[in-house]
Short mmCIF file of C-alpha atoms and ligand atoms in Angstrom, two decimals:
data_model
loop_
_atom_site.label_atom_id
_atom_site.label_comp_id
_atom_site.label_asym_id
_atom_site.label_seq_id
_atom_site.Cartn_x
_atom_site.Cartn_y
_atom_site.Cartn_z
CA MET A 1 -40.83 -10.67 19.19
CA ARG A 2 -42.27 -7.12 17.42
CA PRO A 3 -40.35 -4.56 18.99
CA SER A 4 -43.97 -2.62 21.01
CA LEU A 5 -43.47 0.29 22.78
CA ALA A 6 -46.87 0.82 23.50
CA ASN A 7 -46.95 1.57 26.78
CA LEU A 8 -44.26 4.73 25.85
CA ARG A 9 -46.56 6.43 23.48
CA PHE A 10 -47.15 9.49 24.08
CA PRO A 11 -51.27 9.57 24.86
CA VAL A 12 -53.24 12.58 23.17
CA GLU A 13 -55.65 12.46 25.69
CA ARG A 14 -52.84 13.71 28.03
CA SER A 15 -51.96 16.43 25.95
CA ARG A 16 -52.08 19.42 28.41
CA GLY A 17 -53.87 21.00 25.34
CA ARG A 18 -54.32 24.34 23.94
CA ARG A 19 -53.22 27.93 24.98
CA TYR A 20 -56.41 28.87 24.15
CA PRO A 21 -58.76 26.63 24.86
CA GLU A 22 -61.28 25.62 21.76
CA PRO A 23 -64.14 23.01 22.07
CA PRO A 24 -62.88 18.94 20.36
CA HIS A 25 -63.80 18.35 16.85
CA PRO A 26 -65.99 15.80 16.48
CA TYR A 27 -63.20 13.18 14.72
CA ARG A 28 -59.89 14.43 14.53
CA ASN A 29 -58.00 14.04 17.92
CA GLU A 30 -55.66 16.75 19.16
CA PHE A 31 -52.53 15.59 17.38
CA GLN A 32 -54.45 14.94 14.18
CA ARG A 33 -55.53 18.76 14.07
CA ASP A 34 -52.22 20.03 15.14
CA ARG A 35 -50.96 18.06 12.14
CA ASP A 36 -53.42 19.84 9.75
CA ARG A 37 -53.09 23.33 10.78
CA ILE A 38 -49.39 22.65 10.09
CA VAL A 39 -50.01 22.05 6.83
CA HIS A 40 -52.46 24.84 6.10
CA SER A 41 -49.73 27.43 7.29
CA ARG A 42 -47.96 29.44 4.63
CA ALA A 43 -44.51 28.43 6.49
CA PHE A 44 -45.11 25.15 5.92
CA ARG A 45 -46.11 26.03 1.86
CA ARG A 46 -43.12 28.49 1.88
CA LEU A 47 -41.15 25.49 2.76
CA GLU A 48 -41.21 24.41 -1.35
CA ASP A 49 -38.68 27.40 -2.43
CA LYS A 50 -36.20 26.94 0.26
CA THR A 51 -32.40 25.00 -0.38
CA GLN A 52 -32.07 21.91 1.09
CA VAL A 53 -28.88 21.57 -0.06
CA PHE A 54 -28.47 22.19 -4.08
CA GLY A 55 -30.17 25.35 -4.86
CA ALA A 56 -32.66 25.16 -7.41
CA GLY A 57 -32.17 25.88 -10.84
CA MET A 58 -29.57 22.96 -10.97
CA SER A 59 -32.00 20.38 -11.36
CA ASP A 60 -35.71 19.44 -11.41
CA HIS A 61 -35.12 16.41 -9.67
CA PHE A 62 -32.96 17.86 -6.15
CA ARG A 63 -34.89 17.95 -2.94
CA ASN A 64 -36.47 20.78 -1.78
CA ARG A 65 -37.04 21.66 2.40
CA LEU A 66 -40.34 20.83 1.32
CA THR A 67 -39.85 17.29 -0.12
CA HIS A 68 -36.83 16.64 2.37
CA THR A 69 -39.40 17.13 5.34
CA ILE A 70 -42.06 14.62 3.63
CA GLU A 71 -39.16 12.12 3.48
CA VAL A 72 -38.79 12.93 7.20
CA SER A 73 -42.69 12.16 8.15
CA GLN A 74 -42.80 9.55 5.87
CA ILE A 75 -39.93 7.40 7.61
CA ALA A 76 -40.75 9.32 10.94
CA ARG A 77 -44.23 8.17 10.91
CA THR A 78 -43.01 3.41 9.86
CA VAL A 79 -41.19 4.16 12.76
CA ALA A 80 -43.67 5.30 15.18
CA ALA A 81 -45.91 3.11 13.87
CA VAL A 82 -43.69 -0.38 14.09
CA LEU A 83 -43.11 0.68 18.07
CA GLU A 84 -46.88 1.84 18.57
CA LEU A 85 -46.45 5.23 19.58
CA ASP A 86 -48.40 7.85 18.16
CA GLU A 87 -48.30 8.72 14.70
CA ASP A 88 -50.37 11.60 14.75
CA PHE A 89 -48.25 13.68 16.83
CA THR A 90 -44.48 12.13 14.99
CA GLU A 91 -46.21 12.90 12.23
CA ALA A 92 -46.93 16.92 13.26
CA LEU A 93 -43.57 16.73 14.62
CA ALA A 94 -42.01 16.12 11.14
CA LEU A 95 -43.53 18.29 9.25
CA ALA A 96 -43.10 21.25 11.60
CA HIS A 97 -39.74 20.35 11.78
CA ASP A 98 -37.96 22.62 9.65
CA ILE A 99 -41.25 25.69 9.18
CA GLY A 100 -38.25 28.16 11.23
CA HIS A 101 -35.29 27.51 8.40
CA PRO A 102 -34.42 30.13 6.88
CA PRO A 103 -34.28 31.27 2.95
CA PHE A 104 -30.44 28.93 2.07
CA ALA A 105 -30.03 26.46 3.97
CA HIS A 106 -27.40 25.96 6.71
CA ALA A 107 -25.89 28.96 4.71
CA GLY A 108 -28.59 31.03 5.16
CA GLU A 109 -28.98 30.70 9.13
CA GLU A 110 -25.59 31.00 9.87
CA GLU A 111 -25.13 34.26 8.15
CA LEU A 112 -28.64 35.57 9.75
CA ASP A 113 -27.32 34.27 13.01
CA ARG A 114 -24.05 36.31 12.45
CA LEU A 115 -25.61 39.50 11.49
CA MET A 116 -27.58 38.92 14.49
CA GLN A 117 -24.24 38.51 16.40
CA ALA A 118 -23.02 42.07 15.83
CA PHE A 119 -26.22 43.57 18.16
CA GLY A 120 -25.74 40.92 20.69
CA ASP A 121 -28.22 38.23 19.62
CA ARG A 122 -29.30 35.24 18.34
CA PHE A 123 -31.16 33.65 15.11
CA GLU A 124 -31.54 29.55 15.49
CA HIS A 125 -34.26 27.59 13.62
CA ASN A 126 -36.08 26.16 15.64
CA LEU A 127 -36.72 28.88 17.89
CA HIS A 128 -37.79 30.48 15.00
CA ALA A 129 -40.33 27.73 14.44
CA LEU A 130 -41.60 28.86 17.81
CA ARG A 131 -42.73 31.98 17.27
CA ILE A 132 -44.02 31.47 13.45
CA VAL A 133 -46.68 29.41 15.03
CA GLU A 134 -47.15 31.07 17.94
CA THR A 135 -47.06 34.30 17.00
CA PHE A 136 -46.59 34.70 12.84
CA GLU A 137 -49.18 33.25 11.17
CA GLN A 138 -52.07 34.94 11.64
CA ARG A 139 -55.35 32.67 10.47
CA TYR A 140 -57.73 33.06 13.48
CA ALA A 141 -60.07 35.84 14.70
CA ARG A 142 -59.83 34.61 18.44
CA PHE A 143 -55.83 33.73 18.95
CA PRO A 144 -52.55 34.91 17.40
CA GLY A 145 -50.29 31.94 15.77
CA LEU A 146 -51.73 28.33 15.45
CA ASN A 147 -52.06 27.22 18.55
CA LEU A 148 -50.64 24.28 18.96
CA THR A 149 -50.72 21.79 21.64
CA PHE A 150 -48.55 22.02 24.28
CA GLU A 151 -46.50 18.73 23.43
CA VAL A 152 -46.18 19.90 19.87
CA ARG A 153 -44.66 23.16 20.66
CA GLU A 154 -42.63 21.67 22.89
CA GLY A 155 -40.97 19.25 20.40
CA ILE A 156 -40.62 22.06 17.88
CA VAL A 157 -38.29 23.36 20.14
CA LYS A 158 -36.74 20.26 21.81
CA HIS A 159 -36.91 17.75 18.76
CA SER A 160 -33.03 18.30 18.06
CA ARG A 161 -31.39 19.36 21.44
CA ASP A 162 -32.32 19.36 24.97
CA LEU A 163 -33.96 22.79 26.81
CA GLU A 164 -31.31 23.37 30.44
CA PRO A 165 -33.40 25.26 32.54
CA GLY A 166 -32.34 29.49 32.05
CA THR A 167 -32.04 28.80 28.59
CA ALA A 168 -34.33 32.27 27.44
CA PRO A 169 -37.34 33.33 29.55
CA GLU A 170 -40.16 32.35 26.84
CA LEU A 171 -39.29 29.13 27.25
CA GLU A 172 -39.28 27.94 30.55
CA GLU A 173 -42.70 26.59 30.27
CA TYR A 174 -41.62 23.76 27.79
CA LEU A 175 -40.30 22.00 31.25
CA PRO A 176 -36.25 22.35 31.28
CA GLY A 177 -34.61 19.92 32.02
CA LEU A 178 -36.65 16.89 31.13
CA ARG A 179 -36.71 14.58 27.80
CA PRO A 180 -39.17 15.32 25.29
CA PRO A 181 -41.78 12.76 24.95
CA LEU A 182 -40.32 9.73 22.85
CA GLU A 183 -42.26 10.19 19.57
CA ALA A 184 -39.83 13.96 19.60
CA GLN A 185 -36.92 12.17 20.25
CA LEU A 186 -37.42 10.22 16.73
CA ILE A 187 -37.75 13.57 15.02
CA ASP A 188 -34.38 14.21 14.75
CA LEU A 189 -33.07 10.69 14.09
CA ALA A 190 -35.68 10.13 11.19
CA ASP A 191 -33.89 13.86 9.78
CA GLU A 192 -30.57 12.59 9.79
CA ILE A 193 -31.77 9.17 8.11
CA ALA A 194 -33.73 11.44 5.35
CA TYR A 195 -30.84 13.88 5.34
CA ASN A 196 -27.66 11.78 4.61
CA THR A 197 -29.75 9.75 2.19
CA ALA A 198 -31.25 12.13 0.31
CA ASP A 199 -27.81 14.21 -0.29
CA LEU A 200 -25.86 10.91 -1.44
CA ASP A 201 -29.23 10.82 -3.66
CA ASP A 202 -28.32 14.26 -4.75
CA GLY A 203 -24.96 14.29 -4.97
CA PHE A 204 -24.55 11.23 -7.21
CA ALA A 205 -27.13 13.16 -9.67
CA ALA A 206 -24.96 15.53 -9.42
CA GLY A 207 -21.71 13.68 -10.46
CA LEU A 208 -19.96 14.38 -7.63
CA PHE A 209 -18.51 11.30 -6.43
CA THR A 210 -18.87 7.73 -8.36
CA LEU A 211 -19.68 4.29 -6.65
CA GLU A 212 -15.94 3.79 -6.96
CA GLN A 213 -15.03 6.33 -4.69
CA LEU A 214 -18.50 6.15 -2.36
CA ALA A 215 -17.10 2.65 -1.43
CA ALA A 216 -13.61 3.03 -1.23
CA ALA A 217 -14.56 5.24 1.40
CA SER A 218 -17.49 3.64 3.65
CA PRO A 219 -17.02 -0.41 4.28
CA GLY A 220 -21.15 -0.13 4.89
CA CYS A 221 -22.01 1.30 1.69
CA ALA A 222 -18.92 -1.08 -0.10
CA ARG A 223 -20.87 -3.94 0.81
CA VAL A 224 -24.10 -3.25 0.43
CA LEU A 225 -23.20 -1.84 -3.55
CA GLU A 226 -21.23 -4.66 -3.62
CA GLU A 227 -24.13 -6.92 -3.21
CA THR A 228 -26.50 -4.92 -6.03
CA GLU A 229 -23.52 -5.75 -8.46
CA MET A 230 -23.90 -9.15 -7.61
CA GLN A 231 -27.41 -9.38 -8.02
CA PHE A 232 -28.00 -7.18 -10.96
CA PRO A 233 -24.43 -8.34 -12.73
CA GLY A 234 -26.21 -6.25 -16.11
CA ALA A 235 -28.04 -3.21 -14.71
CA PRO A 236 -26.67 0.05 -14.91
CA GLU A 237 -25.11 2.06 -12.63
CA ARG A 238 -27.61 4.42 -11.72
CA ILE A 239 -30.61 1.83 -11.51
CA ARG A 240 -27.69 -0.30 -8.98
CA PHE A 241 -27.04 2.90 -6.69
CA HIS A 242 -31.05 2.95 -6.78
CA GLU A 243 -31.14 -0.62 -5.24
CA ALA A 244 -28.17 0.49 -2.56
CA LEU A 245 -29.60 3.43 -1.98
CA ARG A 246 -32.91 1.44 -0.74
CA ARG A 247 -31.24 -0.75 1.39
CA TRP A 248 -29.13 2.19 2.95
CA ILE A 249 -32.63 3.90 3.96
CA ASP A 250 -34.32 -0.12 4.92
CA LEU A 251 -30.58 -0.98 7.24
CA LEU A 252 -30.76 2.75 8.55
CA VAL A 253 -34.49 2.86 9.72
CA SER A 254 -34.87 -1.03 10.95
CA GLY A 255 -31.51 0.32 13.16
CA LEU A 256 -33.46 3.14 14.20
CA ILE A 257 -36.13 0.74 15.49
CA GLU A 258 -34.03 -1.74 16.65
CA GLY A 259 -31.76 0.83 18.72
CA THR A 260 -34.57 2.86 19.77
CA PHE A 261 -36.31 0.04 21.37
CA THR A 262 -33.37 -1.78 22.91
CA SER A 263 -32.61 1.59 24.44
CA ALA A 264 -35.64 1.80 26.33
CA MET A 265 -35.87 -1.68 26.94
CA GLU A 266 -32.27 -1.47 28.38
CA ALA A 267 -33.24 1.41 30.39
CA GLY A 268 -36.80 -0.35 32.25
CA VAL A 269 -38.83 2.65 31.46
CA ARG A 270 -42.63 1.93 31.99
CA ASP A 271 -44.20 4.86 30.74
CA PRO A 272 -44.37 8.45 28.98
CA ASP A 273 -43.22 10.02 32.12
CA GLU A 274 -39.81 8.13 32.42
CA VAL A 275 -39.08 8.49 29.50
CA ARG A 276 -39.84 12.56 30.32
CA ALA A 277 -37.60 11.95 33.64
CA HIS A 278 -34.85 9.81 32.06
CA PRO A 279 -31.32 11.42 31.77
CA GLN A 280 -30.65 10.39 28.12
CA ARG A 281 -32.55 10.53 24.85
CA LEU A 282 -33.50 6.37 24.32
CA ALA A 283 -34.36 6.83 20.67
CA GLY A 284 -31.01 5.98 18.86
CA PHE A 285 -29.15 4.07 16.27
CA ASN A 286 -28.29 0.56 17.00
CA VAL A 287 -23.97 -0.15 16.32
CA ALA A 288 -25.01 -0.96 12.00
CA ALA A 289 -26.69 2.37 11.31
CA LEU A 290 -24.62 4.26 13.61
CA ALA A 291 -21.43 3.21 12.16
CA LEU A 292 -23.30 3.99 8.47
CA THR A 293 -24.65 6.97 9.58
CA ARG A 294 -20.66 8.67 10.40
CA GLU A 295 -19.12 6.55 7.28
CA LEU A 296 -22.37 8.74 4.99
CA LYS A 297 -21.69 11.68 6.61
CA GLN A 298 -17.92 11.89 6.45
CA PHE A 299 -18.23 10.81 2.74
CA LEU A 300 -20.80 13.46 2.24
CA HIS A 301 -18.77 15.90 3.77
CA ARG A 302 -16.01 16.12 1.75
CA HIS A 303 -17.64 15.15 -1.85
CA VAL A 304 -21.16 17.49 -1.50
CA TYR A 305 -20.99 19.53 1.05
CA PHE A 306 -17.69 21.22 0.45
CA THR A 307 -17.33 20.62 -2.98
CA ALA A 308 -16.26 23.71 -4.78
CA SER A 309 -19.62 24.72 -6.40
CA VAL A 310 -22.31 24.25 -3.49
CA MET A 311 -19.13 26.64 -1.61
CA GLU A 312 -19.63 29.07 -3.91
CA GLU A 313 -23.21 28.90 -4.36
CA ARG A 314 -23.21 28.86 -0.35
CA ARG A 315 -21.05 31.98 -0.62
CA ARG A 316 -23.49 33.85 -2.70
CA SER A 317 -26.46 33.33 -0.96
CA ARG A 318 -24.42 34.31 2.57
CA ALA A 319 -23.68 37.59 0.20
CA MET A 320 -27.22 38.15 -1.26
CA LEU A 321 -28.64 37.73 2.67
CA ALA A 322 -26.27 40.23 4.56
CA ALA A 323 -27.09 42.79 1.70
CA VAL A 324 -30.99 42.67 1.66
CA PHE A 325 -30.69 42.78 6.12
CA HIS A 326 -27.92 46.13 5.63
CA HIS A 327 -30.42 47.88 3.30
CA PHE A 328 -33.83 47.06 5.84
CA LEU A 329 -31.68 48.58 8.96
CA ASP A 330 -30.28 51.76 7.04
CA HIS A 331 -34.15 52.01 4.41
CA PRO A 332 -37.06 50.47 7.18
CA GLU A 333 -39.14 52.69 5.18
CA ASP A 334 -38.91 50.10 2.53
CA LEU A 335 -39.80 47.24 5.00
CA PRO A 336 -43.82 46.33 4.35
CA GLU A 337 -46.12 47.65 6.88
CA PRO A 338 -46.79 45.11 9.73
CA HIS A 339 -42.94 44.92 10.22
CA ARG A 340 -42.49 48.36 9.34
CA GLU A 341 -45.18 48.94 13.38
CA ARG A 342 -43.45 46.01 14.93
CA MET A 343 -40.76 48.28 15.21
CA ALA A 344 -42.20 50.21 18.22
CA GLN A 345 -42.05 47.18 20.00
CA GLN A 346 -39.24 45.52 18.67
CA PRO A 347 -35.48 46.44 18.03
CA PRO A 348 -34.87 47.40 14.25
CA HIS A 349 -32.44 43.95 13.59
CA ARG A 350 -34.89 41.57 15.34
CA VAL A 351 -37.53 42.88 12.94
CA VAL A 352 -35.11 42.68 9.78
CA CYS A 353 -34.24 39.20 10.99
CA ASP A 354 -37.94 37.97 11.45
CA TYR A 355 -38.92 39.28 8.09
CA ILE A 356 -35.83 37.70 6.19
CA ALA A 357 -36.16 34.49 7.49
CA GLY A 358 -39.76 34.16 6.29
CA MET A 359 -38.83 34.60 3.04
CA THR A 360 -38.42 31.89 0.60
CA ASP A 361 -35.28 31.86 -1.62
CA GLY A 362 -36.66 33.19 -4.32
CA PHE A 363 -38.20 36.13 -2.59
CA LEU A 364 -34.63 37.02 -0.88
CA ARG A 365 -33.60 37.10 -4.38
CA ARG A 366 -36.06 39.37 -5.72
CA THR A 367 -36.03 41.36 -2.95
CA TYR A 368 -32.10 41.84 -3.61
CA GLN A 369 -32.77 42.96 -7.24
CA ARG A 370 -35.66 45.42 -6.43
CA LEU A 371 -33.86 46.78 -3.47
CA VAL A 372 -29.91 46.36 -3.84
CA ALA A 373 -28.99 45.36 -6.89
CA ALA A 374 -30.58 47.67 -8.53
CA GLY A 375 -29.56 50.79 -6.67
CA ALA A 376 -25.79 50.06 -6.96
MG1 LIG B 1 -34.90 18.70 8.02
#
């Protein structure tokens, strides 16, 4: 039986529309237009020079946040298509899911958040993504931001966690207490599949572990590695790894399709409103995919994320980001004009945080060299 959830698809005709009404386009629906607006935004292009896990310079083949985003989009669209959910809506959300990321990956996000906490404030990349699409992208004469549909903005806010009432005044319009549509619920899991498998791939290419270590730590990986060894006995290790990697991705994607279908059936939800009202998210992995996901995460923590070379790069990145942050607080005259002007309405730490969050890794490094290292 085909695992269709067509009755749970969020129909584009039911969108609550845009903040600033616009005439319809002759041949693109509203979610397709949102997808195109995201692809054409500056924040999207900056993903090219933002670190995923491994910084640029170590290899030309490691993922950056742009290629990671394309992988997430491809996985999420496959799942949406099989389940007969809205593929355009899913794609728009997948392409937007990381546009709020600051430079230097999670190290950058943690550092920016830490710096903001000294002012009783926070930095969170999903909220920053919302501010980008609502305010910072300036490309239209008639409105600020990209004027995306309500559902895509809601998905940006809620794709990785639920929204409780009273979280923040600017979020009250995004239906706190309700789940997002199923298309948005898929994004976080497609993201997990993409980064777990990609980080394994990049970590193996970087020589951070051997296949023996992987097999010893993960029964799910050992099984597949054994199969590929039986099937391709003389094949080079690198090729066997890729044969296995493809099967892990397949197992995880199939597990997401099956897990989501099963939980929707068990919950007995009949339409997108019931998906929203259901007390838990319905998108999820089946048992096999959940087990493999946990094993991969544990392995990556031990053998990739916390290895000495990755940790050292993270430490240097955090220090550089903090130095640039403090420099602009002490020397607001060094901020570009539009950012300096915002200081009339916003506290300085917020303006500096927004400016830095928008930087690519390369731009932050150059800014550090120009303003901090040169004056030291
Ligand atoms: Mg991501």
